[in-house]
PDB file of C-alpha atoms in Angstrom:
ATOM      1  CA  MET A  73     -14.999  -4.983  22.280  1.00  0.00           C
ATOM      2  CA  LEU A  74     -14.907  -3.976  18.528  1.00  0.00           C
ATOM      3  CA  PRO A  75     -15.662  -1.069  17.429  1.00  0.00           C
ATOM      4  CA  ALA A  76     -19.366   0.334  17.480  1.00  0.00           C
ATOM      5  CA  GLY A  77     -20.838  -1.124  13.631  1.00  0.00           C
ATOM      6  CA  VAL A  78     -17.800  -3.303  12.708  1.00  0.00           C
ATOM      7  CA  MET A  79     -20.512  -6.077  13.390  1.00  0.00           C
ATOM      8  CA  GLU A  80     -23.241  -5.394  11.148  1.00  0.00           C
ATOM      9  CA  TYR A  81     -20.428  -5.660   7.829  1.00  0.00           C
ATOM     10  CA  PHE A  82     -19.011  -8.542   9.826  1.00  0.00           C
ATOM     11  CA  GLU A  83     -18.815 -11.412  10.968  1.00  0.00           C
ATOM     12  CA  LEU A  84     -16.074 -12.810  13.934  1.00  0.00           C
ATOM     13  CA  MET A  85     -14.819 -15.828  13.030  1.00  0.00           C
ATOM     14  CA  ASN A  86     -11.759 -16.105  15.982  1.00  0.00           C
ATOM     15  CA  ALA A  87     -10.658 -14.661  18.598  1.00  0.00           C
ATOM     16  CA  GLU A  88      -6.669 -16.427  19.898  1.00  0.00           C
ATOM     17  CA  GLN A  89      -4.124 -14.882  22.096  1.00  0.00           C
ATOM     18  CA  SER A  90      -0.432 -16.086  21.412  1.00  0.00           C
ATOM     19  CA  ASP A  91       2.245 -16.758  23.956  1.00  0.00           C
ATOM     20  CA  ASP A  92       3.559 -13.008  23.832  1.00  0.00           C
ATOM     21  CA  GLY A  93       0.430 -11.871  24.510  1.00  0.00           C
ATOM     22  CA  VAL A  94      -1.123 -10.577  21.645  1.00  0.00           C
ATOM     23  CA  ILE A  95      -4.685 -11.245  21.142  1.00  0.00           C
ATOM     24  CA  LYS A  96      -5.797 -11.702  16.893  1.00  0.00           C
ATOM     25  CA  ILE A  97      -9.330 -11.514  16.178  1.00  0.00           C
ATOM     26  CA  TYR A  98     -10.387 -12.575  13.007  1.00  0.00           C
ATOM     27  CA  LEU A  99     -13.253 -10.931  11.209  1.00  0.00           C
ATOM     28  CA  GLU A 100     -14.545 -12.040   7.874  1.00  0.00           C
ATOM     29  CA  GLU A 101     -16.903  -9.442   5.967  1.00  0.00           C
ATOM     30  CA  LYS A 102     -20.340 -10.629   5.459  1.00  0.00           C
ATOM     31  CA  ASN A 103     -22.361 -11.812   2.243  1.00  0.00           C
ATOM     32  CA  ILE A 104     -24.518  -9.148   2.487  1.00  0.00           C
ATOM     33  CA  SER A 105     -24.650  -7.501  -1.567  1.00  0.00           C
ATOM     34  CA  PRO A 106     -23.406  -3.414  -1.543  1.00  0.00           C
ATOM     35  CA  TYR A 107     -25.756  -1.167  -1.560  1.00  0.00           C
ATOM     36  CA  GLU A 108     -24.619   0.479  -5.264  1.00  0.00           C
ATOM     37  CA  TYR A 109     -25.112  -3.041  -6.390  1.00  0.00           C
ATOM     38  CA  ARG A 110     -28.438  -4.247  -4.773  1.00  0.00           C
ATOM     39  CA  LEU A 111     -30.406  -4.416  -8.549  1.00  0.00           C
ATOM     40  CA  GLU A 112     -27.445  -6.904  -9.877  1.00  0.00           C
ATOM     41  CA  LYS A 113     -27.696 -10.190  -9.412  1.00  0.00           C
ATOM     42  CA  LEU A 114     -24.200 -11.492  -7.459  1.00  0.00           C
ATOM     43  CA  HIS A 115     -22.278 -14.755  -6.833  1.00  0.00           C
ATOM     44  CA  SER A 116     -19.394 -14.092  -3.828  1.00  0.00           C
ATOM     45  CA  LYS A 117     -16.358 -14.965  -5.177  1.00  0.00           C
ATOM     46  CA  GLY A 118     -14.162 -15.256  -1.933  1.00  0.00           C
ATOM     47  CA  PHE A 119     -12.016 -12.940   0.154  1.00  0.00           C
ATOM     48  CA  LEU A 120      -9.448 -10.621  -0.764  1.00  0.00           C
ATOM     49  CA  PRO A 121      -6.080 -11.100   1.279  1.00  0.00           C
ATOM     50  CA  GLU A 122      -6.508 -10.695   5.099  1.00  0.00           C
ATOM     51  CA  VAL A 123      -5.143  -7.363   6.005  1.00  0.00           C
ATOM     52  CA  GLU A 124      -4.121  -6.987   9.537  1.00  0.00           C
ATOM     53  CA  VAL A 125      -4.762  -3.858  11.461  1.00  0.00           C
ATOM     54  CA  GLN A 126      -3.361  -2.777  14.563  1.00  0.00           C
ATOM     55  CA  ASP A 127      -6.629  -1.836  17.082  1.00  0.00           C
ATOM     56  CA  PHE A 128      -6.066  -0.098  20.751  1.00  0.00           C
ATOM     57  CA  PRO A 129      -5.204  -2.497  23.035  1.00  0.00           C
ATOM     58  CA  ILE A 130      -7.076  -4.475  25.438  1.00  0.00           C
ATOM     59  CA  ARG A 131      -5.979  -4.841  28.912  1.00  0.00           C
ATOM     60  CA  ASN A 132      -2.069  -3.783  27.870  1.00  0.00           C
ATOM     61  CA  HIS A 133      -2.539  -6.486  25.234  1.00  0.00           C
ATOM     62  CA  LYS A 134      -1.579  -5.611  21.821  1.00  0.00           C
ATOM     63  CA  VAL A 135      -4.739  -6.189  19.663  1.00  0.00           C
ATOM     64  CA  LEU A 136      -4.727  -7.289  15.411  1.00  0.00           C
ATOM     65  CA  LEU A 137      -7.764  -7.053  13.932  1.00  0.00           C
ATOM     66  CA  CYS A 138      -6.789  -9.924  10.664  1.00  0.00           C
ATOM     67  CA  ILE A 139     -10.236  -9.024   8.344  1.00  0.00           C
ATOM     68  CA  LYS A 140     -11.091 -10.680   5.041  1.00  0.00           C
ATOM     69  CA  ARG A 141     -13.494  -8.694   3.118  1.00  0.00           C
ATOM     70  CA  ARG A 142     -15.652 -10.000   0.144  1.00  0.00           C
ATOM     71  CA  ARG A 143     -15.495  -9.703  -3.303  1.00  0.00           C
ATOM     72  CA  TRP A 144     -18.219 -10.278  -5.882  1.00  0.00           C
ATOM     73  CA  GLU A 145     -18.980 -11.337  -9.041  1.00  0.00           C
ATOM     74  CA  VAL A 146     -21.910  -9.339 -11.209  1.00  0.00           C
ATOM     75  CA  ILE A 147     -23.557 -12.220 -12.955  1.00  0.00           C
ATOM     76  CA  ARG A 148     -24.758  -9.909 -16.165  1.00  0.00           C
ATOM     77  CA  THR A 149     -20.884  -8.601 -16.928  1.00  0.00           C
ATOM     78  CA  GLY A 150     -18.600 -10.586 -15.120  1.00  0.00           C
ATOM     79  CA  GLU A 151     -17.146  -7.593 -13.494  1.00  0.00           C
ATOM     80  CA  ILE A 152     -15.005  -8.881  -9.713  1.00  0.00           C
ATOM     81  CA  ILE A 153     -16.230  -6.086  -7.505  1.00  0.00           C
ATOM     82  CA  THR A 154     -15.872  -5.367  -3.861  1.00  0.00           C
ATOM     83  CA  ARG A 155     -17.331  -3.040  -1.448  1.00  0.00           C
ATOM     84  CA  ASP A 156     -16.966   0.593  -1.686  1.00  0.00           C
ATOM     85  CA  TRP A 157     -16.441   1.956   1.864  1.00  0.00           C
ATOM     86  CA  THR A 158     -16.113   5.579   1.279  1.00  0.00           C
ATOM     87  CA  ALA A 159     -19.145   5.228  -0.494  1.00  0.00           C
ATOM     88  CA  LEU A 160     -21.056   3.353   2.632  1.00  0.00           C
ATOM     89  CA  ARG A 161     -18.968   6.219   4.654  1.00  0.00           C
ATOM     90  CA  GLU A 162     -20.955   8.967   3.051  1.00  0.00           C
ATOM     91  CA  ARG A 163     -23.944   7.456   2.612  1.00  0.00           C
ATOM     92  CA  ALA A 164     -24.603   5.888   6.067  1.00  0.00           C
ATOM     93  CA  ARG A 165     -24.702   7.498   9.604  1.00  0.00           C
ATOM     94  CA  ILE A 166     -22.091   5.549  11.016  1.00  0.00           C
ATOM     95  CA  THR A 167     -20.529   6.055  14.536  1.00  0.00           C
ATOM     96  CA  SER A 168     -17.284   8.192  14.839  1.00  0.00           C
ATOM     97  CA  GLU A 169     -15.271   4.752  16.321  1.00  0.00           C
ATOM     98  CA  PHE A 170     -17.007   2.360  13.471  1.00  0.00           C
ATOM     99  CA  GLY A 171     -15.696   5.430  10.756  1.00  0.00           C
ATOM    100  CA  LEU A 172     -12.367   5.240  12.247  1.00  0.00           C
ATOM    101  CA  PHE A 173     -12.065   1.702  11.963  1.00  0.00           C
ATOM    102  CA  LEU A 174     -13.218   2.068   8.249  1.00  0.00           C
ATOM    103  CA  LYS A 175     -10.143   4.545   7.604  1.00  0.00           C
ATOM    104  CA  ALA A 176      -7.615   2.338   9.430  1.00  0.00           C
ATOM    105  CA  VAL A 177      -8.560  -1.101   7.315  1.00  0.00           C
ATOM    106  CA  PHE A 178      -9.380   0.642   4.260  1.00  0.00           C
ATOM    107  CA  GLY A 179      -7.242   4.219   3.914  1.00  0.00           C
TER     108      GLY A 179
END
């Protein structure tokens, strides 16, 4: 149901259908350290504000992906960081479907 590759980085938290037929799928980024910070000690600092992205309809029902991206603190420097999705797209072999998903979510 979700684009291939999404579940590698996101956890499905909930799915619901509203009275008007809109299906909302709630995703939270997993607590997996970003590759470029793999040698640093990180501490999860919660999430950025939720973003809603319209996805392809399912059986003629509008679908919204409600996505929460994680943020971390680099213990050594105190810097707050998030995953660099552009770097991930360039470094990894991802499916075109997941690439389109990332582009829709993060620009």
